[in-house]
Short mmCIF file of C-alpha atoms and ligand atoms in Angstrom, two decimals:
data_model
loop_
_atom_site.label_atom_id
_atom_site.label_comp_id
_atom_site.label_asym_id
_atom_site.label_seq_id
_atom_site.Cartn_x
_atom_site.Cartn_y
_atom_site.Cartn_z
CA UNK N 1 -22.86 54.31 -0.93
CA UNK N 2 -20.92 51.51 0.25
CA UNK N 3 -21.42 48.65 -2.37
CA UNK N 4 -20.09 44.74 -2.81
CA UNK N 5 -17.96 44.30 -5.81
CA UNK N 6 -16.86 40.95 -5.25
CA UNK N 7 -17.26 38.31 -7.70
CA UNK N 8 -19.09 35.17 -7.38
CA UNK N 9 -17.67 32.32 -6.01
CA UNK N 10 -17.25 28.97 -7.54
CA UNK N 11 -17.33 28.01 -4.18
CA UNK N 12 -21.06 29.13 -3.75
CA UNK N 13 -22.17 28.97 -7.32
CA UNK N 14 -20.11 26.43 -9.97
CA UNK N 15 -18.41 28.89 -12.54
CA UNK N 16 -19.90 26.98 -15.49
CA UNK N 17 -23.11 28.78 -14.02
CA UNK N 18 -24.90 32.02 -14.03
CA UNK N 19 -24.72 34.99 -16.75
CA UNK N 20 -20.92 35.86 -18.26
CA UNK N 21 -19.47 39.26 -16.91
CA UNK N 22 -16.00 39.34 -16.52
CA UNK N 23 -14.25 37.89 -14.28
CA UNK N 24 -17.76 37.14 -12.57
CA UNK N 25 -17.91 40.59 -11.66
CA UNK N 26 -21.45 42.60 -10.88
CA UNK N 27 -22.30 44.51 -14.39
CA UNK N 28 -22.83 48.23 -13.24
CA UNK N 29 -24.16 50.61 -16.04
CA UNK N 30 -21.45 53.64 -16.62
CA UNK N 31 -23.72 56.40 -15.51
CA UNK N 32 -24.06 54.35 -12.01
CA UNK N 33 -20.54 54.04 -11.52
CA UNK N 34 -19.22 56.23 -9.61
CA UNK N 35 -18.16 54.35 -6.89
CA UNK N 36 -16.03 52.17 -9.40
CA UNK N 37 -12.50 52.51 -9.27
CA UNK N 38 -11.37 50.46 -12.54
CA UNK N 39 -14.23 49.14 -15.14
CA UNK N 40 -14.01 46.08 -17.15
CA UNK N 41 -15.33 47.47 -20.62
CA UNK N 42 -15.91 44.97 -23.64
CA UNK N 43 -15.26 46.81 -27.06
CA UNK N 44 -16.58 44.43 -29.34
CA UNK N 45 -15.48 46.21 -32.68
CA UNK N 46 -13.10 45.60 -35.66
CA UNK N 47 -13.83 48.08 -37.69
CA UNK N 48 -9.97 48.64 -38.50
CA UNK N 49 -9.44 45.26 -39.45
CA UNK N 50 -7.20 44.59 -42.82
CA UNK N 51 -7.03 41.10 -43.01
CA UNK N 52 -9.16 38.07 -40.83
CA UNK N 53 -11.82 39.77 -39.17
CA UNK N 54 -13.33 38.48 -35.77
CA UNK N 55 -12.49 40.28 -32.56
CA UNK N 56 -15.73 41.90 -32.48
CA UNK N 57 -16.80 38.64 -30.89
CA UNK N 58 -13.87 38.88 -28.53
CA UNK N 59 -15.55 40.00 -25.59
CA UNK N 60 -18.74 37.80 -25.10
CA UNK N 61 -15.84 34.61 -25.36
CA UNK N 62 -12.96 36.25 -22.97
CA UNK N 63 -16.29 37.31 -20.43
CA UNK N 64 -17.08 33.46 -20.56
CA UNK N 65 -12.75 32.30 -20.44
CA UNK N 66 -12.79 35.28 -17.57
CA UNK N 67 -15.12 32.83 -15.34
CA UNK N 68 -11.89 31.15 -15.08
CA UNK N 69 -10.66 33.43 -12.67
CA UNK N 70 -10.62 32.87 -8.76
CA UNK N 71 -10.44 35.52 -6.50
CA UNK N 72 -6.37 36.05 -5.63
CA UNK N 73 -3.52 36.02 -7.70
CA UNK N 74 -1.09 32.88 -6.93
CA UNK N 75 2.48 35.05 -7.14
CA UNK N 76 1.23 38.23 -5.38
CA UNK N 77 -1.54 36.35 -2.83
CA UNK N 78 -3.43 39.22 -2.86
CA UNK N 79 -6.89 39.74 -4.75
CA UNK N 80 -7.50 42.79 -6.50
CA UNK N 81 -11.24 42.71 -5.71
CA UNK N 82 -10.36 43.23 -2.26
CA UNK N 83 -7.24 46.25 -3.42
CA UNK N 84 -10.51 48.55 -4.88
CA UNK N 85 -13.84 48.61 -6.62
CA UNK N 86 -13.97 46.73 -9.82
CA UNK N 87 -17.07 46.31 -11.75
CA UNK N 88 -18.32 45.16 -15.47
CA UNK N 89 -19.35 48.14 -16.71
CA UNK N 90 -20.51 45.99 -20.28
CA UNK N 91 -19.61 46.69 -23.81
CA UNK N 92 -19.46 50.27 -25.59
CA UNK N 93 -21.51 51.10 -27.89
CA UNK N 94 -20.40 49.91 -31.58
CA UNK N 95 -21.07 50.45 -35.23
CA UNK N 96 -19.85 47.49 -37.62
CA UNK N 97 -20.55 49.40 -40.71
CA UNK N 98 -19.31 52.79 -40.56
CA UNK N 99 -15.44 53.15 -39.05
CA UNK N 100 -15.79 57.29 -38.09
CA UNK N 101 -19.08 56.81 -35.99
CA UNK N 102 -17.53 53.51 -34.40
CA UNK N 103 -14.96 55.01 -33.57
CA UNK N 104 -16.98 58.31 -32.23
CA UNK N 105 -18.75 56.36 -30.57
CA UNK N 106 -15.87 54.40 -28.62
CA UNK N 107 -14.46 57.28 -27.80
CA UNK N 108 -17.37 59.45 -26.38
CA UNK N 109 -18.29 56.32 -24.13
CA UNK N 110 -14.40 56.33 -23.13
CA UNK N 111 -14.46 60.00 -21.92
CA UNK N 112 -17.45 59.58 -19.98
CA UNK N 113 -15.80 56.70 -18.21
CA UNK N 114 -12.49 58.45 -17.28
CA UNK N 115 -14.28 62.10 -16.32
CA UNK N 116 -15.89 59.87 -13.74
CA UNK N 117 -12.35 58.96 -12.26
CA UNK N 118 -12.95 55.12 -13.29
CA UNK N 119 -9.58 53.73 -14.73
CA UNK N 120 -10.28 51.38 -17.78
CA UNK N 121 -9.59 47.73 -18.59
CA UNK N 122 -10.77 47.00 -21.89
CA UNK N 123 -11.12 43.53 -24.17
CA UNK N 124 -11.28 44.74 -27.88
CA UNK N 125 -11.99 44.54 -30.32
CA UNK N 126 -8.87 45.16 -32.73
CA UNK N 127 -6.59 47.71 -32.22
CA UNK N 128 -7.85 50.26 -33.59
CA UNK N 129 -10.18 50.51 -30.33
CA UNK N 130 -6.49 51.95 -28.53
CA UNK N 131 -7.27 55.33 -30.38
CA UNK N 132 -10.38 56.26 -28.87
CA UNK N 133 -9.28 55.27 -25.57
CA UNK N 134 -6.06 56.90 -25.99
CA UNK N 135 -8.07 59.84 -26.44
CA UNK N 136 -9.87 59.38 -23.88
CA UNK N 137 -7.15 58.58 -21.36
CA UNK N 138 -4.87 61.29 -22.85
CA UNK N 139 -7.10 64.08 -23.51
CA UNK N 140 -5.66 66.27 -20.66
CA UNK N 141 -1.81 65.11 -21.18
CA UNK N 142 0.05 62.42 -23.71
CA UNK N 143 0.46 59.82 -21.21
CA UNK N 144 3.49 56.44 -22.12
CA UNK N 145 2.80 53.24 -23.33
CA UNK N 146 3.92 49.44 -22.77
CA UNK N 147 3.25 48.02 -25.74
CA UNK N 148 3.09 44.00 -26.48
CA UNK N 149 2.58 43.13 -30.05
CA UNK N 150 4.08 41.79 -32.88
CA UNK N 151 3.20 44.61 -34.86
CA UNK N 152 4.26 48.74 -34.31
CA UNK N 153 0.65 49.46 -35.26
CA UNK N 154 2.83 52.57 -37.00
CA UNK N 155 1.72 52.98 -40.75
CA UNK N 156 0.48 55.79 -41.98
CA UNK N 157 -2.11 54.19 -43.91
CA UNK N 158 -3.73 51.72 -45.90
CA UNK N 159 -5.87 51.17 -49.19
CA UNK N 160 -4.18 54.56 -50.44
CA UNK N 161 -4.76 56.61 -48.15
CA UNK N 162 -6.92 54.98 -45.23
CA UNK N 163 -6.10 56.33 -42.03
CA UNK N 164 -7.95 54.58 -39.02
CA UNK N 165 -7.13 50.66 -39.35
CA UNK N 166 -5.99 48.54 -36.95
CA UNK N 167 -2.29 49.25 -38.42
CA UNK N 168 -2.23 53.16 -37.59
CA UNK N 169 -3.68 53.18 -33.88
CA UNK N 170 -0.61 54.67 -32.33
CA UNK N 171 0.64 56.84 -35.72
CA UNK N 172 -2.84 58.62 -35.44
CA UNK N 173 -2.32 59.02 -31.34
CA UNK N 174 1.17 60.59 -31.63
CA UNK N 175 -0.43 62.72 -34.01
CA UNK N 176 -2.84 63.92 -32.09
CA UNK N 177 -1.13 64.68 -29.25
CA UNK N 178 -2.70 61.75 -26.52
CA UNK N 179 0.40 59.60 -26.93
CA UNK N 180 4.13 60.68 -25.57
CA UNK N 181 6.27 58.51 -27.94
CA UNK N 182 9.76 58.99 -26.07
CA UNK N 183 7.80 57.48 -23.00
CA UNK N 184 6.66 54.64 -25.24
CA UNK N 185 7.88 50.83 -26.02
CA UNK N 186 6.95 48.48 -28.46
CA UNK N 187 7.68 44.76 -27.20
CA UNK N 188 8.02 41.47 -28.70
CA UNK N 189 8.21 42.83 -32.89
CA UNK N 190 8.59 39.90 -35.50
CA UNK N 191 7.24 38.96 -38.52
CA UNK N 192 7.84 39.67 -42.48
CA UNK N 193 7.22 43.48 -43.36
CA UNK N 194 5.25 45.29 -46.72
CA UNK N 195 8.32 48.21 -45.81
CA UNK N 196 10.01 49.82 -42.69
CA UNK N 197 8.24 52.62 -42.83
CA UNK N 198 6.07 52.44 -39.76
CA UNK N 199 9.78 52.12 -37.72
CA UNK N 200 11.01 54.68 -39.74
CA UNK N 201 8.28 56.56 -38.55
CA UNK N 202 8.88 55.55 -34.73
CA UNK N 203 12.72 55.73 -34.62
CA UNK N 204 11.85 59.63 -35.94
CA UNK N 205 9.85 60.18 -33.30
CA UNK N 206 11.93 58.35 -30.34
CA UNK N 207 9.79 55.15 -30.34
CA UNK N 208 11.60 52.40 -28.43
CA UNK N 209 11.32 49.83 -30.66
CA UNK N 210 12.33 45.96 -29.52
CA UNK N 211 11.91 42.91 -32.14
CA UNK N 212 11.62 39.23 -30.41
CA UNK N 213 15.03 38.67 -30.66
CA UNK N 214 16.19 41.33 -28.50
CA UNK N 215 13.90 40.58 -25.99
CA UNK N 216 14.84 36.96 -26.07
CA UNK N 217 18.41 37.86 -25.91
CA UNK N 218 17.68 40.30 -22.74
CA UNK N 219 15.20 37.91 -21.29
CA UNK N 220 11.56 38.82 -19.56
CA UNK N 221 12.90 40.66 -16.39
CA UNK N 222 15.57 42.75 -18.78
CA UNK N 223 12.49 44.02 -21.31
CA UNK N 224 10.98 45.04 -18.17
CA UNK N 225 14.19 46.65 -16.39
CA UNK N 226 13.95 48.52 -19.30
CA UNK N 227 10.08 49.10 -19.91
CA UNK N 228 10.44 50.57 -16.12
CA UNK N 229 12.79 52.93 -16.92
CA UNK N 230 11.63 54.47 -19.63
CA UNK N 231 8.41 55.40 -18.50
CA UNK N 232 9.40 55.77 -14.82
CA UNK N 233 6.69 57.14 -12.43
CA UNK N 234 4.51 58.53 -15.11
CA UNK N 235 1.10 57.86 -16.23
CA UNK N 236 1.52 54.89 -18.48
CA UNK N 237 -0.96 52.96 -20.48
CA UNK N 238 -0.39 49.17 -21.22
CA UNK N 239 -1.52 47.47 -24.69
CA UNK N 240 -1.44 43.95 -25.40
CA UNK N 241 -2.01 42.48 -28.17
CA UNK N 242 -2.88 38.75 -28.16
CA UNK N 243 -0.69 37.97 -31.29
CA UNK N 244 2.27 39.30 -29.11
CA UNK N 245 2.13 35.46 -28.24
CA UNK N 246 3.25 32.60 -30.18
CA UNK N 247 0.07 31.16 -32.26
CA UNK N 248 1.02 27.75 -30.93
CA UNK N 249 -0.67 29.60 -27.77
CA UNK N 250 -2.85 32.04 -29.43
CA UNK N 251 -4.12 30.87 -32.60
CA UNK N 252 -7.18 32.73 -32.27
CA UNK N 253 -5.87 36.29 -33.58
CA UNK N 254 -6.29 38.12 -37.14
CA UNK N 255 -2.20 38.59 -37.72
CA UNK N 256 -0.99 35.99 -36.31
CA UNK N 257 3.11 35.84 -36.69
CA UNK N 258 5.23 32.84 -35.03
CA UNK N 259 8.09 32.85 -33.04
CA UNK N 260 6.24 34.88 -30.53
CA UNK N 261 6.13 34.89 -26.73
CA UNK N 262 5.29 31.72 -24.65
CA UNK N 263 1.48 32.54 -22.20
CA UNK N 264 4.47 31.94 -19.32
CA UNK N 265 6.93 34.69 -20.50
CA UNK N 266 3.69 37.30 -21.21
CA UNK N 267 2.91 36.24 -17.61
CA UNK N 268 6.20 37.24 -16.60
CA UNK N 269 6.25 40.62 -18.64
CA UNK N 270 3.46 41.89 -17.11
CA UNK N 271 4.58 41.24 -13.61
CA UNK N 272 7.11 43.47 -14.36
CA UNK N 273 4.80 46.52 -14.35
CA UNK N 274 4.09 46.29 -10.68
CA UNK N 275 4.73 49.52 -9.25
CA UNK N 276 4.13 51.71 -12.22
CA UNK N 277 1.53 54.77 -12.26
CA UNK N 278 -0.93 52.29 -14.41
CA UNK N 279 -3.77 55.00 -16.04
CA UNK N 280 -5.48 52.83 -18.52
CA UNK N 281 -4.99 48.92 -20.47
CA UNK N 282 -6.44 46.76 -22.96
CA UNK N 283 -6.06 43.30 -24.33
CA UNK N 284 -7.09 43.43 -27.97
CA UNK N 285 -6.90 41.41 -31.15
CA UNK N 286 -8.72 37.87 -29.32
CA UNK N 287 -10.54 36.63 -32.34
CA UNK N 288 -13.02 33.98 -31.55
CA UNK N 289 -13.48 32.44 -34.81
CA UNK N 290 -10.32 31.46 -35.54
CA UNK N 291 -10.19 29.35 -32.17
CA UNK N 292 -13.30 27.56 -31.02
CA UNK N 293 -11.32 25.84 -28.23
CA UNK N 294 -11.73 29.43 -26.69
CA UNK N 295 -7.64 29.01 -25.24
CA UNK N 296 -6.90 32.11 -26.95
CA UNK N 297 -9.43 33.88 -25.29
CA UNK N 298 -8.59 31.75 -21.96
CA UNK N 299 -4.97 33.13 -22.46
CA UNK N 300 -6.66 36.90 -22.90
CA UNK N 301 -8.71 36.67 -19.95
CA UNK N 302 -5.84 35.56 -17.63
CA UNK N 303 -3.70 38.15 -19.23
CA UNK N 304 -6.00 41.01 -17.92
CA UNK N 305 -6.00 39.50 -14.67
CA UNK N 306 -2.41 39.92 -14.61
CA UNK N 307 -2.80 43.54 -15.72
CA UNK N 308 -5.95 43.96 -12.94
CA UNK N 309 -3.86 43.09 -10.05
CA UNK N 310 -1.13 45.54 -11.01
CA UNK N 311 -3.50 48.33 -11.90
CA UNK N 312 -5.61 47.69 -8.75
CA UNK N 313 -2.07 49.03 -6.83
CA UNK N 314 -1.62 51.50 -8.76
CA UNK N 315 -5.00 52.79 -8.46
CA UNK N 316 -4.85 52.33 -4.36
CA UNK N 317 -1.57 53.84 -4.24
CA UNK N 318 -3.02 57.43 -5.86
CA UNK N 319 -5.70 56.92 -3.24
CA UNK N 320 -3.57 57.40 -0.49
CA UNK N 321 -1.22 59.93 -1.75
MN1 MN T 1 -1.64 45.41 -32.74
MN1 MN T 2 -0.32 42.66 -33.76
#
């Protein structure tokens, strides 16, 4: 069944108009997906959330930001609508008062989604919601990360004890086996710390971690050099958070931390994973209440067109092989 994915036009229809999906995409429901080579999934959760809550309402404000988006991308002059199928395949399912079932519940919509060979694109949500994907995405081997945050998202726990927040995503997924953590980077780390342990925990384990001022010092296409190399031609999942920019940019985040990347230089970071065997990415930690303007979720929505156009290559180049 041969179907049209395009998005609509603001040529044809003004893109102030019409119902939100992202990126003006057709909404598909999962279990008629099949044709669908890389879904745009909303996780509207924060369930792991320590400190200012609000990403749950990230995805209904980056799906409106996401109208936004034309067709090609300016740098590559390509579109990625035209590279393979990419649909709005809505939000998962979510629980905002019980953190095990949300999270059960994230991750059984995730595995559906990948067993039907659709790649994910997800808008959290906080980032916890990388766990259930990662298992997901890594149930069948630990795949490598590029990771953009100002945060490891290492510690062990929180509240004495607490082991799922939005601080332990990628602790939890090395522990479980659906993360490689010598094939993984952490980009753009900054802020004042409660203790080193979470890059105690990641230098153990061979965690490539890179505060701001290294990657400042290397510049954008030397993190990436870098990024590239590490994870080489394997599958590789890509997790940004929002706070990984500057607040003067992104205000509208739960941690936010300044002296953080400019919208330009996350631009240019993600450019640099062209080429790379792309399995899975997500842009997490938009938090609408904190930023009515609805730039921060502007700046989300563009980054995941940034991260669509790569993945939509590396999704035609398995095609062919
Ligand atoms: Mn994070
Ligand atoms: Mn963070």
């Amino acid at each position: 069944m041969a179907r049209d994915f395009q998005p609509v036009s603001g040529m044809e229809t003004p893109r102030f108009a019409g119902i939100a999906t992202f990126m003006r995409l057709p909404h598909i429901r999962p279990e008629e997906a099949d044709d669908v080579d890389i879904g745009i999934i909303g996780v509207p959760w924060d369930g792991g959330t320590t400190n200012r809550p609000g990403p749950r309402h990230g995805p209904r404000q980056i799906r409106d930001m996401s109208a936004m988006t034309r067709h090609k991308h300016h740098v590559y002059r390509f579109s990625p609508f035209e590279t393979c199928n990419v649909a709005d395949l809505g939000d998962t399912p979510s629980n905002p008062v019980d953190v095990d079932d949300g999270l059960r519940r994230i991750e059984t919509f995730y595995k559906d989604i990948v067993g039907r060979g659709i790649v994910p694109l997800s808008a959290g949500g906080d980032h916890l919601v990388s766990l259930p994907i990662l298992r997901a995405v890594g149930e069948k081997a630990p795949v490598g990360m590029i990771h953009f945050d100002a945060h490891t998202d290492l510690y062990d726990g929180y509240f004495e004890g607490f082991k799922f927040t939005h601080g332990t995503p990628f602790r939890r997924a090395i522990e479980e086996g659906v993360l490689d953590p010598k094939k993984t980077i952490q980009i753009g780390l900054r802020g004042s710390a409660y203790d080193f342990t979470d890059r105690e925990y990641g230098e153990k384990m061979g965690v490539r971690l890179m505060d701001m001022e290294e990657a400042v010092e290397l510049g954008m296409d030397g993190v990436m050099q870098e990024a590239r190399a590490l994870v080489g031609d394997d599958p590789t999942y890509v997790s940004f958070d929002i706070d990984c920019i500057d607040p003067a940019f992104a205000p509208g985040t739960g941690t936010p931390e300044v002296g953080g990347f400019t919208t330009r230089e996350a631009q240019a970071l993600l450019r640099g994973l062209r080429g790379l065997n792309i399995v899975g990415a997500d842009v997490v930690e938009v938090s609408p209440p904190f930023d009515p303007s609805g730039y921060t979720a502007l700046a989300g929505a563009t980054m995941m067109f940034e991260l669509l156009c790569v993945m939509s290559e590396a999704v035609a180049r398995r095609k062919d092989a």
